[in-house]
PDB file of C-alpha atoms in Angstrom:
ATOM      1  CA  MET P   1     -19.982   4.314   3.025  1.00 93.00           C
ATOM      2  CA  THR P   2     -19.548   4.899   6.755  1.00 98.00           C
ATOM      3  CA  GLU P   3     -16.692   6.446   8.704  1.00 98.00           C
ATOM      4  CA  PHE P   4     -15.301   5.762  12.165  1.00 98.00           C
ATOM      5  CA  THR P   5     -12.107   6.195  14.162  1.00 98.00           C
ATOM      6  CA  PHE P   6      -9.934   4.421  16.709  1.00 98.00           C
ATOM      7  CA  PRO P   7      -6.898   5.579  18.741  1.00 98.00           C
ATOM      8  CA  SER P   8      -3.619   5.303  16.869  1.00 97.00           C
ATOM      9  CA  HIS P   9      -0.662   3.331  18.173  1.00 96.00           C
ATOM     10  CA  GLY P  10       1.312   6.475  17.417  1.00 95.00           C
ATOM     11  CA  LYS P  11      -0.600   9.724  17.831  1.00 92.00           C
ATOM     12  CA  GLY P  12      -4.160  10.916  17.357  1.00 93.00           C
ATOM     13  CA  GLU P  13      -7.154   9.096  15.917  1.00 97.00           C
ATOM     14  CA  ILE P  14      -7.095   6.833  12.873  1.00 98.00           C
ATOM     15  CA  HIS P  15      -9.843   7.662  10.393  1.00 98.00           C
ATOM     16  CA  CYS P  16     -11.446   4.616   8.767  1.00 98.00           C
ATOM     17  CA  ILE P  17     -13.937   3.992   5.974  1.00 98.00           C
ATOM     18  CA  ARG P  18     -16.262   1.022   5.609  1.00 98.00           C
ATOM     19  CA  TRP P  19     -17.996   0.226   2.307  1.00 98.00           C
ATOM     20  CA  GLN P  20     -20.846  -2.178   3.124  1.00 97.00           C
ATOM     21  CA  PRO P  21     -22.478  -4.330   0.422  1.00 97.00           C
ATOM     22  CA  GLU P  22     -26.244  -4.660   0.273  1.00 95.00           C
ATOM     23  CA  GLY P  23     -26.309  -8.454   0.487  1.00 90.00           C
ATOM     24  CA  ARG P  24     -24.636 -11.029   2.697  1.00 94.00           C
ATOM     25  CA  VAL P  25     -20.887 -10.460   3.031  1.00 97.00           C
ATOM     26  CA  ARG P  26     -18.966 -13.249   1.284  1.00 97.00           C
ATOM     27  CA  THR P  27     -15.471 -11.726   1.624  1.00 98.00           C
ATOM     28  CA  VAL P  28     -13.795  -8.862   3.466  1.00 98.00           C
ATOM     29  CA  VAL P  29     -11.143  -6.853   1.623  1.00 98.00           C
ATOM     30  CA  GLN P  30      -8.975  -4.402   3.561  1.00 98.00           C
ATOM     31  CA  ILE P  31      -7.149  -1.765   1.525  1.00 99.00           C
ATOM     32  CA  VAL P  32      -3.852  -0.265   2.711  1.00 98.00           C
ATOM     33  CA  HIS P  33      -3.143   2.969   0.833  1.00 98.00           C
ATOM     34  CA  GLY P  34       0.155   4.434  -0.305  1.00 98.00           C
ATOM     35  CA  ILE P  35       2.253   7.449   0.644  1.00 98.00           C
ATOM     36  CA  ALA P  36       0.849  10.972   0.192  1.00 97.00           C
ATOM     37  CA  GLU P  37      -2.687   9.773  -0.578  1.00 98.00           C
ATOM     38  CA  HIS P  38      -5.706   8.513   1.383  1.00 98.00           C
ATOM     39  CA  ALA P  39      -8.318   5.771   1.620  1.00 98.00           C
ATOM     40  CA  ALA P  40     -11.203   7.594  -0.081  1.00 98.00           C
ATOM     41  CA  ARG P  41      -9.325   7.457  -3.407  1.00 98.00           C
ATOM     42  CA  TYR P  42     -10.293   3.760  -3.562  1.00 98.00           C
ATOM     43  CA  ASP P  43     -14.020   4.492  -3.574  1.00 98.00           C
ATOM     44  CA  ARG P  44     -14.641   3.318  -7.158  1.00 98.00           C
ATOM     45  CA  PHE P  45     -12.827   0.030  -6.618  1.00 98.00           C
ATOM     46  CA  ALA P  46     -14.508  -0.513  -3.243  1.00 98.00           C
ATOM     47  CA  ARG P  47     -17.964  -0.016  -4.746  1.00 98.00           C
ATOM     48  CA  PHE P  48     -17.081  -2.500  -7.495  1.00 98.00           C
ATOM     49  CA  LEU P  49     -16.271  -5.079  -4.818  1.00 98.00           C
ATOM     50  CA  ASN P  50     -19.471  -4.179  -2.948  1.00 98.00           C
ATOM     51  CA  ARG P  51     -21.436  -5.279  -6.019  1.00 97.00           C
ATOM     52  CA  GLN P  52     -19.794  -8.683  -5.611  1.00 97.00           C
ATOM     53  CA  ASN P  53     -21.038  -8.877  -1.983  1.00 97.00           C
ATOM     54  CA  MET P  54     -17.624  -7.966  -0.591  1.00 98.00           C
ATOM     55  CA  LEU P  55     -17.165  -5.698   2.409  1.00 98.00           C
ATOM     56  CA  VAL P  56     -14.301  -3.213   2.016  1.00 98.00           C
ATOM     57  CA  VAL P  57     -12.502  -1.319   4.787  1.00 98.00           C
ATOM     58  CA  ALA P  58      -9.532   1.043   4.801  1.00 98.00           C
ATOM     59  CA  GLU P  59      -7.805   3.437   7.190  1.00 98.00           C
ATOM     60  CA  ASP P  60      -5.889   6.662   6.665  1.00 98.00           C
ATOM     61  CA  HIS P  61      -2.385   6.226   8.044  1.00 98.00           C
ATOM     62  CA  MET P  62      -0.973   8.662  10.586  1.00 98.00           C
ATOM     63  CA  GLY P  63      -0.281  12.017   8.978  1.00 97.00           C
ATOM     64  CA  HIS P  64      -2.538  11.189   6.026  1.00 98.00           C
ATOM     65  CA  GLY P  65      -6.124  11.956   5.005  1.00 97.00           C
ATOM     66  CA  GLY P  66      -8.644  12.120   7.817  1.00 97.00           C
ATOM     67  CA  SER P  67      -6.068  10.935  10.357  1.00 98.00           C
ATOM     68  CA  LEU P  68      -4.064  14.153  10.027  1.00 93.00           C
ATOM     69  CA  THR P  69      -4.438  16.202  13.207  1.00 86.00           C
ATOM     70  CA  PRO P  70      -4.484  20.042  13.142  1.00 84.00           C
ATOM     71  CA  ASP P  71      -1.276  20.238  15.191  1.00 82.00           C
ATOM     72  CA  GLY P  72       0.345  17.089  13.820  1.00 84.00           C
ATOM     73  CA  PRO P  73       3.103  16.826  11.205  1.00 94.00           C
ATOM     74  CA  VAL P  74       2.046  15.889   7.679  1.00 96.00           C
ATOM     75  CA  GLY P  75       3.213  12.518   6.382  1.00 97.00           C
ATOM     76  CA  TYR P  76       4.826  11.384   9.618  1.00 97.00           C
ATOM     77  CA  PHE P  77       4.524   8.146  11.637  1.00 98.00           C
ATOM     78  CA  THR P  78       4.745   8.949  15.338  1.00 96.00           C
ATOM     79  CA  HIS P  79       6.595   6.034  17.019  1.00 97.00           C
ATOM     80  CA  GLY P  80       7.708   4.768  13.623  1.00 97.00           C
ATOM     81  CA  TRP P  81       6.910   2.165  10.994  1.00 98.00           C
ATOM     82  CA  ASN P  82       5.701  -0.589  13.292  1.00 98.00           C
ATOM     83  CA  ALA P  83       3.193   1.751  14.944  1.00 98.00           C
ATOM     84  CA  ALA P  84       1.613   2.327  11.511  1.00 98.00           C
ATOM     85  CA  VAL P  85       1.587  -1.441  10.893  1.00 98.00           C
ATOM     86  CA  ASP P  86      -0.119  -1.899  14.266  1.00 98.00           C
ATOM     87  CA  ASP P  87      -2.818   0.560  13.151  1.00 98.00           C
ATOM     88  CA  VAL P  88      -3.397  -1.516  10.014  1.00 98.00           C
ATOM     89  CA  TYR P  89      -3.659  -4.625  12.176  1.00 98.00           C
ATOM     90  CA  ARG P  90      -6.067  -2.890  14.582  1.00 98.00           C
ATOM     91  CA  LEU P  91      -8.532  -2.280  11.729  1.00 98.00           C
ATOM     92  CA  LEU P  92      -8.085  -5.894  10.610  1.00 98.00           C
ATOM     93  CA  ASP P  93      -8.789  -7.167  14.114  1.00 98.00           C
ATOM     94  CA  ILE P  94     -11.866  -4.969  14.551  1.00 98.00           C
ATOM     95  CA  THR P  95     -13.335  -5.929  11.195  1.00 98.00           C
ATOM     96  CA  ARG P  96     -12.572  -9.630  11.507  1.00 97.00           C
ATOM     97  CA  LYS P  97     -14.329  -9.775  14.881  1.00 97.00           C
ATOM     98  CA  GLU P  98     -17.355  -8.022  13.371  1.00 97.00           C
ATOM     99  CA  ASN P  99     -17.452 -10.610  10.566  1.00 97.00           C
ATOM    100  CA  PRO P 100     -16.558 -13.963  12.168  1.00 97.00           C
ATOM    101  CA  GLY P 101     -15.907 -16.795   9.746  1.00 96.00           C
ATOM    102  CA  VAL P 102     -15.863 -14.550   6.659  1.00 98.00           C
ATOM    103  CA  PRO P 103     -12.756 -14.923   4.434  1.00 98.00           C
ATOM    104  CA  TYR P 104     -10.466 -11.915   4.889  1.00 98.00           C
ATOM    105  CA  VAL P 105      -8.025 -10.578   2.274  1.00 98.00           C
ATOM    106  CA  ILE P 106      -5.701  -7.574   2.472  1.00 98.00           C
ATOM    107  CA  LEU P 107      -4.647  -5.389  -0.476  1.00 98.00           C
ATOM    108  CA  GLY P 108      -1.727  -3.019  -0.038  1.00 98.00           C
ATOM    109  CA  HIS P 109      -0.655  -0.464  -2.640  1.00 98.00           C
ATOM    110  CA  SER P 110       2.829   1.078  -2.939  1.00 98.00           C
ATOM    111  CA  MET P 111       3.905   2.093   0.582  1.00 98.00           C
ATOM    112  CA  GLY P 112       0.788   0.193   1.660  1.00 98.00           C
ATOM    113  CA  SER P 113       2.265  -2.922   0.072  1.00 98.00           C
ATOM    114  CA  PHE P 114       5.371  -2.497   2.259  1.00 98.00           C
ATOM    115  CA  LEU P 115       3.210  -2.015   5.361  1.00 98.00           C
ATOM    116  CA  THR P 116       1.288  -5.148   4.372  1.00 98.00           C
ATOM    117  CA  ARG P 117       4.482  -7.147   3.891  1.00 98.00           C
ATOM    118  CA  THR P 118       5.574  -6.128   7.393  1.00 98.00           C
ATOM    119  CA  LEU P 119       2.176  -7.117   8.783  1.00 98.00           C
ATOM    120  CA  LEU P 120       2.518 -10.565   7.187  1.00 98.00           C
ATOM    121  CA  TYR P 121       5.638 -11.400   9.179  1.00 98.00           C
ATOM    122  CA  ARG P 122       4.723  -9.517  12.370  1.00 98.00           C
ATOM    123  CA  TYR P 123       1.176 -10.950  12.548  1.00 98.00           C
ATOM    124  CA  PRO P 124       1.426 -14.312  10.761  1.00 98.00           C
ATOM    125  CA  ASN P 125      -1.572 -15.718  12.649  1.00 97.00           C
ATOM    126  CA  CYS P 126      -3.968 -12.842  11.980  1.00 96.00           C
ATOM    127  CA  GLY P 127      -6.371 -15.027  10.006  1.00 96.00           C
ATOM    128  CA  LEU P 128      -5.846 -13.730   6.479  1.00 98.00           C
ATOM    129  CA  ARG P 129      -7.046 -15.886   3.585  1.00 98.00           C
ATOM    130  CA  GLY P 130      -4.811 -14.097   1.075  1.00 98.00           C
ATOM    131  CA  ALA P 131      -2.885 -10.916   0.216  1.00 98.00           C
ATOM    132  CA  ILE P 132      -2.695  -8.703  -2.874  1.00 98.00           C
ATOM    133  CA  LEU P 133       0.361  -6.489  -3.326  1.00 98.00           C
ATOM    134  CA  SER P 134       0.002  -3.625  -5.801  1.00 98.00           C
ATOM    135  CA  GLY P 135       2.873  -1.496  -7.038  1.00 98.00           C
ATOM    136  CA  THR P 136       5.434  -3.050  -4.726  1.00 98.00           C
ATOM    137  CA  ALA P 137       9.211  -3.122  -5.105  1.00 98.00           C
ATOM    138  CA  TRP P 138      12.498  -4.778  -4.268  1.00 98.00           C
ATOM    139  CA  GLN P 139      15.640  -2.739  -3.694  1.00 96.00           C
ATOM    140  CA  PRO P 140      19.276  -3.863  -3.373  1.00 96.00           C
ATOM    141  CA  PHE P 141      20.321  -3.875   0.279  1.00 96.00           C
ATOM    142  CA  THR P 142      23.302  -1.644  -0.537  1.00 97.00           C
ATOM    143  CA  LEU P 143      20.966   1.080  -1.857  1.00 95.00           C
ATOM    144  CA  LEU P 144      18.641   0.744   1.130  1.00 96.00           C
ATOM    145  CA  LYS P 145      21.587   0.992   3.515  1.00 97.00           C
ATOM    146  CA  ALA P 146      22.926   4.104   1.793  1.00 96.00           C
ATOM    147  CA  GLY P 147      19.483   5.693   1.657  1.00 96.00           C
ATOM    148  CA  LEU P 148      18.892   4.978   5.337  1.00 96.00           C
ATOM    149  CA  ALA P 149      22.215   6.572   6.271  1.00 97.00           C
ATOM    150  CA  MET P 150      21.271   9.721   4.361  1.00 97.00           C
ATOM    151  CA  CYS P 151      17.807   9.788   5.957  1.00 97.00           C
ATOM    152  CA  ARG P 152      19.240   9.458   9.452  1.00 97.00           C
ATOM    153  CA  SER P 153      21.734  12.217   8.777  1.00 97.00           C
ATOM    154  CA  VAL P 154      18.981  14.576   7.567  1.00 97.00           C
ATOM    155  CA  CYS P 155      16.753  13.703  10.528  1.00 97.00           C
ATOM    156  CA  CYS P 156      19.582  14.455  12.964  1.00 97.00           C
ATOM    157  CA  ALA P 157      20.409  17.747  11.266  1.00 96.00           C
ATOM    158  CA  ASN P 158      16.939  19.130  10.518  1.00 94.00           C
ATOM    159  CA  GLY P 159      14.481  17.063  12.542  1.00 95.00           C
ATOM    160  CA  GLU P 160      12.362  14.126  11.445  1.00 96.00           C
ATOM    161  CA  THR P 161       8.938  15.797  11.220  1.00 97.00           C
ATOM    162  CA  LEU P 162       9.872  18.191   8.404  1.00 96.00           C
ATOM    163  CA  PRO P 163      10.068  17.333   4.699  1.00 96.00           C
ATOM    164  CA  SER P 164      13.436  17.111   2.977  1.00 96.00           C
ATOM    165  CA  PRO P 165      13.679  18.068  -0.718  1.00 94.00           C
ATOM    166  CA  SER P 166      16.945  16.136  -1.019  1.00 94.00           C
ATOM    167  CA  LEU P 167      15.399  12.924   0.338  1.00 94.00           C
ATOM    168  CA  ARG P 168      12.286  13.352  -1.765  1.00 93.00           C
ATOM    169  CA  ASN P 169      14.465  13.734  -4.835  1.00 91.00           C
ATOM    170  CA  LEU P 170      16.507  10.685  -3.811  1.00 89.00           C
ATOM    171  CA  ILE P 171      13.419   8.476  -3.534  1.00 91.00           C
ATOM    172  CA  PHE P 172      11.086   9.890  -6.197  1.00 93.00           C
ATOM    173  CA  GLY P 173      13.261  12.093  -8.391  1.00 90.00           C
ATOM    174  CA  SER P 174      13.942   9.585 -11.157  1.00 93.00           C
ATOM    175  CA  TYR P 175      10.403   8.259 -11.558  1.00 97.00           C
ATOM    176  CA  ASN P 176       9.409  10.521 -14.472  1.00 96.00           C
ATOM    177  CA  LYS P 177      12.554   9.813 -16.505  1.00 94.00           C
ATOM    178  CA  GLN P 178      11.009   7.161 -18.742  1.00 93.00           C
ATOM    179  CA  VAL P 179       7.684   8.969 -19.150  1.00 95.00           C
ATOM    180  CA  PRO P 180       7.517  10.491 -22.646  1.00 93.00           C
ATOM    181  CA  ASN P 181       7.089  14.275 -22.437  1.00 93.00           C
ATOM    182  CA  PRO P 182       5.864  14.478 -18.834  1.00 95.00           C
ATOM    183  CA  SER P 183       3.737  17.535 -18.099  1.00 95.00           C
ATOM    184  CA  THR P 184       3.603  17.209 -14.298  1.00 97.00           C
ATOM    185  CA  PRO P 185       5.880  15.815 -11.554  1.00 96.00           C
ATOM    186  CA  PHE P 186       3.329  13.022 -11.036  1.00 97.00           C
ATOM    187  CA  ASP P 187       2.894  11.613 -14.546  1.00 98.00           C
ATOM    188  CA  TRP P 188       4.639   8.413 -13.387  1.00 98.00           C
ATOM    189  CA  ILE P 189       1.659   7.440 -11.227  1.00 98.00           C
ATOM    190  CA  CYS P 190      -0.791   7.002 -14.105  1.00 98.00           C
ATOM    191  CA  SER P 191      -1.035   7.335 -17.885  1.00 97.00           C
ATOM    192  CA  ASP P 192      -4.530   8.862 -17.621  1.00 97.00           C
ATOM    193  CA  PRO P 193      -4.113  12.672 -17.395  1.00 97.00           C
ATOM    194  CA  ALA P 194      -7.484  13.016 -15.660  1.00 97.00           C
ATOM    195  CA  VAL P 195      -6.309  10.812 -12.777  1.00 98.00           C
ATOM    196  CA  VAL P 196      -3.058  12.750 -12.456  1.00 98.00           C
ATOM    197  CA  GLU P 197      -4.910  16.068 -12.475  1.00 98.00           C
ATOM    198  CA  ALA P 198      -7.357  14.854  -9.811  1.00 98.00           C
ATOM    199  CA  TYR P 199      -4.378  13.741  -7.704  1.00 98.00           C
ATOM    200  CA  ILE P 200      -2.737  17.158  -8.069  1.00 98.00           C
ATOM    201  CA  GLN P 201      -5.959  19.009  -7.218  1.00 98.00           C
ATOM    202  CA  ASP P 202      -6.633  16.840  -4.153  1.00 98.00           C
ATOM    203  CA  PRO P 203      -5.287  18.715  -1.101  1.00 96.00           C
ATOM    204  CA  LEU P 204      -4.744  15.367   0.651  1.00 97.00           C
ATOM    205  CA  CYS P 205      -2.470  14.018  -2.102  1.00 98.00           C
ATOM    206  CA  GLY P 206       0.999  14.705  -3.397  1.00 96.00           C
ATOM    207  CA  PHE P 207       2.318  16.483  -0.325  1.00 95.00           C
ATOM    208  CA  ALA P 208       5.971  16.299   0.707  1.00 95.00           C
ATOM    209  CA  GLU P 209       6.264  13.595   3.362  1.00 96.00           C
ATOM    210  CA  SER P 210       8.504  14.013   6.414  1.00 97.00           C
ATOM    211  CA  ALA P 211      12.136  12.983   6.493  1.00 97.00           C
ATOM    212  CA  GLY P 212      11.167  10.616   9.304  1.00 98.00           C
ATOM    213  CA  LEU P 213       8.701   8.808   7.068  1.00 98.00           C
ATOM    214  CA  ASP P 214      11.331   8.497   4.333  1.00 97.00           C
ATOM    215  CA  ARG P 215      13.618   6.891   6.907  1.00 98.00           C
ATOM    216  CA  ASP P 216      10.891   4.635   8.295  1.00 98.00           C
ATOM    217  CA  MET P 217       9.776   3.446   4.861  1.00 98.00           C
ATOM    218  CA  LEU P 218      13.300   2.508   3.779  1.00 97.00           C
ATOM    219  CA  TRP P 219      13.788   0.742   7.112  1.00 98.00           C
ATOM    220  CA  GLY P 220      10.510  -1.139   6.598  1.00 98.00           C
ATOM    221  CA  MET P 221      11.555  -2.201   3.098  1.00 98.00           C
ATOM    222  CA  GLN P 222      14.894  -3.407   4.417  1.00 98.00           C
ATOM    223  CA  MET P 223      13.227  -5.452   7.150  1.00 98.00           C
ATOM    224  CA  ASN P 224      10.695  -6.909   4.693  1.00 98.00           C
ATOM    225  CA  GLN P 225      13.468  -8.249   2.479  1.00 98.00           C
ATOM    226  CA  LYS P 226      15.427 -10.030   5.212  1.00 98.00           C
ATOM    227  CA  LYS P 227      15.336 -13.805   4.886  1.00 98.00           C
ATOM    228  CA  GLU P 228      14.466 -14.337   8.535  1.00 98.00           C
ATOM    229  CA  ASN P 229      11.382 -12.106   8.220  1.00 98.00           C
ATOM    230  CA  LEU P 230      10.291 -13.589   4.906  1.00 98.00           C
ATOM    231  CA  ALA P 231      10.420 -16.991   6.622  1.00 98.00           C
ATOM    232  CA  LYS P 232       7.942 -15.805   9.285  1.00 98.00           C
ATOM    233  CA  MET P 233       5.168 -15.103   6.772  1.00 98.00           C
ATOM    234  CA  PRO P 234       2.189 -17.481   6.642  1.00 98.00           C
ATOM    235  CA  ASN P 235       1.834 -19.785   3.646  1.00 98.00           C
ATOM    236  CA  LEU P 236      -1.143 -18.041   2.060  1.00 98.00           C
ATOM    237  CA  PRO P 237      -1.981 -17.143  -1.556  1.00 98.00           C
ATOM    238  CA  VAL P 238      -0.378 -13.890  -2.701  1.00 98.00           C
ATOM    239  CA  LEU P 239      -1.113 -11.962  -5.894  1.00 98.00           C
ATOM    240  CA  PHE P 240       1.315  -9.307  -7.143  1.00 98.00           C
ATOM    241  CA  ILE P 241      -0.166  -6.730  -9.542  1.00 98.00           C
ATOM    242  CA  ALA P 242       1.798  -3.895 -11.128  1.00 98.00           C
ATOM    243  CA  GLY P 243       2.185  -1.792 -14.213  1.00 98.00           C
ATOM    244  CA  ALA P 244       4.960  -2.805 -16.574  1.00 98.00           C
ATOM    245  CA  GLN P 245       5.665   0.926 -16.875  1.00 98.00           C
ATOM    246  CA  ASP P 246       5.884   1.451 -13.110  1.00 98.00           C
ATOM    247  CA  PRO P 247       9.271   2.844 -12.010  1.00 97.00           C
ATOM    248  CA  VAL P 248       8.603   1.929  -8.354  1.00 97.00           C
ATOM    249  CA  GLY P 249       8.799  -1.762  -9.211  1.00 97.00           C
ATOM    250  CA  ASN P 250      11.649  -1.189 -11.685  1.00 97.00           C
ATOM    251  CA  TYR P 251       9.300  -1.840 -14.604  1.00 98.00           C
ATOM    252  CA  GLY P 252       8.363  -5.289 -13.365  1.00 98.00           C
ATOM    253  CA  LYS P 253      11.814  -6.511 -12.362  1.00 98.00           C
ATOM    254  CA  GLY P 254      11.427  -5.636  -8.687  1.00 98.00           C
ATOM    255  CA  VAL P 255       7.934  -7.113  -8.603  1.00 98.00           C
ATOM    256  CA  ARG P 256       9.154 -10.435  -9.984  1.00 98.00           C
ATOM    257  CA  LYS P 257      12.092 -10.418  -7.579  1.00 98.00           C
ATOM    258  CA  SER P 258       9.734  -9.884  -4.642  1.00 98.00           C
ATOM    259  CA  ALA P 259       7.505 -12.731  -5.811  1.00 98.00           C
ATOM    260  CA  GLU P 260      10.486 -15.042  -6.154  1.00 98.00           C
ATOM    261  CA  ALA P 261      11.615 -14.149  -2.619  1.00 98.00           C
ATOM    262  CA  PHE P 262       8.146 -15.113  -1.367  1.00 98.00           C
ATOM    263  CA  ARG P 263       8.385 -18.455  -3.168  1.00 98.00           C
ATOM    264  CA  ARG P 264      11.844 -19.148  -1.756  1.00 98.00           C
ATOM    265  CA  ALA P 265      10.427 -18.405   1.699  1.00 98.00           C
ATOM    266  CA  GLY P 266       7.987 -21.288   1.252  1.00 97.00           C
ATOM    267  CA  LEU P 267       4.805 -19.659  -0.030  1.00 98.00           C
ATOM    268  CA  ALA P 268       3.326 -22.167  -2.458  1.00 97.00           C
ATOM    269  CA  ASP P 269       0.748 -19.981  -4.249  1.00 98.00           C
ATOM    270  CA  VAL P 270       2.365 -16.791  -5.551  1.00 98.00           C
ATOM    271  CA  SER P 271       1.309 -15.216  -8.840  1.00 98.00           C
ATOM    272  CA  VAL P 272       2.263 -12.057 -10.741  1.00 98.00           C
ATOM    273  CA  ILE P 273       0.277 -10.013 -13.246  1.00 98.00           C
ATOM    274  CA  LEU P 274       1.987  -7.125 -15.032  1.00 98.00           C
ATOM    275  CA  TYR P 275      -0.127  -4.730 -17.096  1.00 98.00           C
ATOM    276  CA  ALA P 276       1.728  -3.656 -20.214  1.00 97.00           C
ATOM    277  CA  ASN P 277       0.188  -0.201 -20.590  1.00 96.00           C
ATOM    278  CA  SER P 278      -0.082   0.835 -16.935  1.00 98.00           C
ATOM    279  CA  ARG P 279       2.159   2.834 -14.644  1.00 98.00           C
ATOM    280  CA  HIS P 280       2.110   2.893 -10.823  1.00 98.00           C
ATOM    281  CA  GLU P 281      -1.600   3.044  -9.956  1.00 98.00           C
ATOM    282  CA  VAL P 282      -2.996   0.020 -11.791  1.00 98.00           C
ATOM    283  CA  LEU P 283      -6.365   0.421 -10.046  1.00 98.00           C
ATOM    284  CA  ASN P 284      -6.720   3.863 -11.666  1.00 98.00           C
ATOM    285  CA  ASP P 285      -4.896   3.511 -14.976  1.00 98.00           C
ATOM    286  CA  ARG P 286      -6.344   2.896 -18.444  1.00 96.00           C
ATOM    287  CA  GLU P 287      -6.388  -0.888 -17.921  1.00 98.00           C
ATOM    288  CA  LYS P 288      -8.262  -0.626 -14.606  1.00 98.00           C
ATOM    289  CA  ASP P 289     -11.311  -2.560 -15.804  1.00 98.00           C
ATOM    290  CA  LEU P 290      -9.074  -5.518 -16.678  1.00 98.00           C
ATOM    291  CA  VAL P 291      -7.310  -5.183 -13.316  1.00 98.00           C
ATOM    292  CA  TYR P 292     -10.664  -5.174 -11.511  1.00 98.00           C
ATOM    293  CA  GLN P 293     -11.710  -8.375 -13.247  1.00 98.00           C
ATOM    294  CA  ASP P 294      -8.373 -10.100 -12.600  1.00 98.00           C
ATOM    295  CA  VAL P 295      -8.520  -9.192  -8.911  1.00 98.00           C
ATOM    296  CA  LEU P 296     -12.142 -10.323  -8.684  1.00 98.00           C
ATOM    297  CA  GLN P 297     -11.393 -13.698 -10.290  1.00 98.00           C
ATOM    298  CA  TRP P 298      -8.466 -14.201  -7.916  1.00 98.00           C
ATOM    299  CA  LEU P 299     -10.612 -13.298  -4.911  1.00 98.00           C
ATOM    300  CA  GLN P 300     -13.369 -15.669  -6.005  1.00 97.00           C
ATOM    301  CA  LYS P 301     -10.880 -18.535  -6.330  1.00 96.00           C
ATOM    302  CA  LYS P 302      -8.769 -17.894  -3.237  1.00 94.00           C
ATOM    303  CA  ALA P 303     -11.264 -16.442  -0.753  1.00 89.00           C
TER     304      ALA P 303
END
């Protein structure tokens, strides 16, 4: 594992990780992490792919992980959503040029899936062979519009670089409701208590994101779901993976709705796998070994 940085399209330096396989690289997989976490959490999965001669890269988004500056706000995208997407694309461009001719696949989880969906329509000619969307969602436009209005109001009143308990409760507050006897605020992310405890103990995870990021994420989701943007995406294979017990994807309903929107937009190879006993983080949950194998088989067929 090696680390490097590049200048952000927003503010500061973007911290990146590269997991290099020992043999010849047959595929590149870029991971796009979620909100209030960081790239190093994907180390186990990356090393699994390394054993299959796959190169893995990932960056910490602005305000996250190693990209957080000492004087910078936590969980905040300077210059907004598209600046964070441009950072994701910058890593893609760097890595693709270092590995010419090698099939390139992107895997986005949770907020990273929304960033990836934006990248697909903003950079349709970026040379991807396929995309994997983990723990993604689809929200009614009326809810997104109402949520955005509340976010903008909070940002105007209190500033956009500070966290907002009311917005955090609006977005994440209901996620534990269908978890039997939850013992922490984060039980919804995984059914394995050890994973949840490691998340809680990690100082780079679980923090309260800024009100500005709440606003930007809802805006990004809204833009992703517009027909005109869906129509701009390239016709490449897409795999949706999610836990059937994941509240983010409305227990599979939002995942299926997203996949259907991709198909209606003209993508001919769209598949969905829901894992019956998993919650939000399918790459870390109890069925992770099955998820790893399913992702590997898909990569071997499509890339």
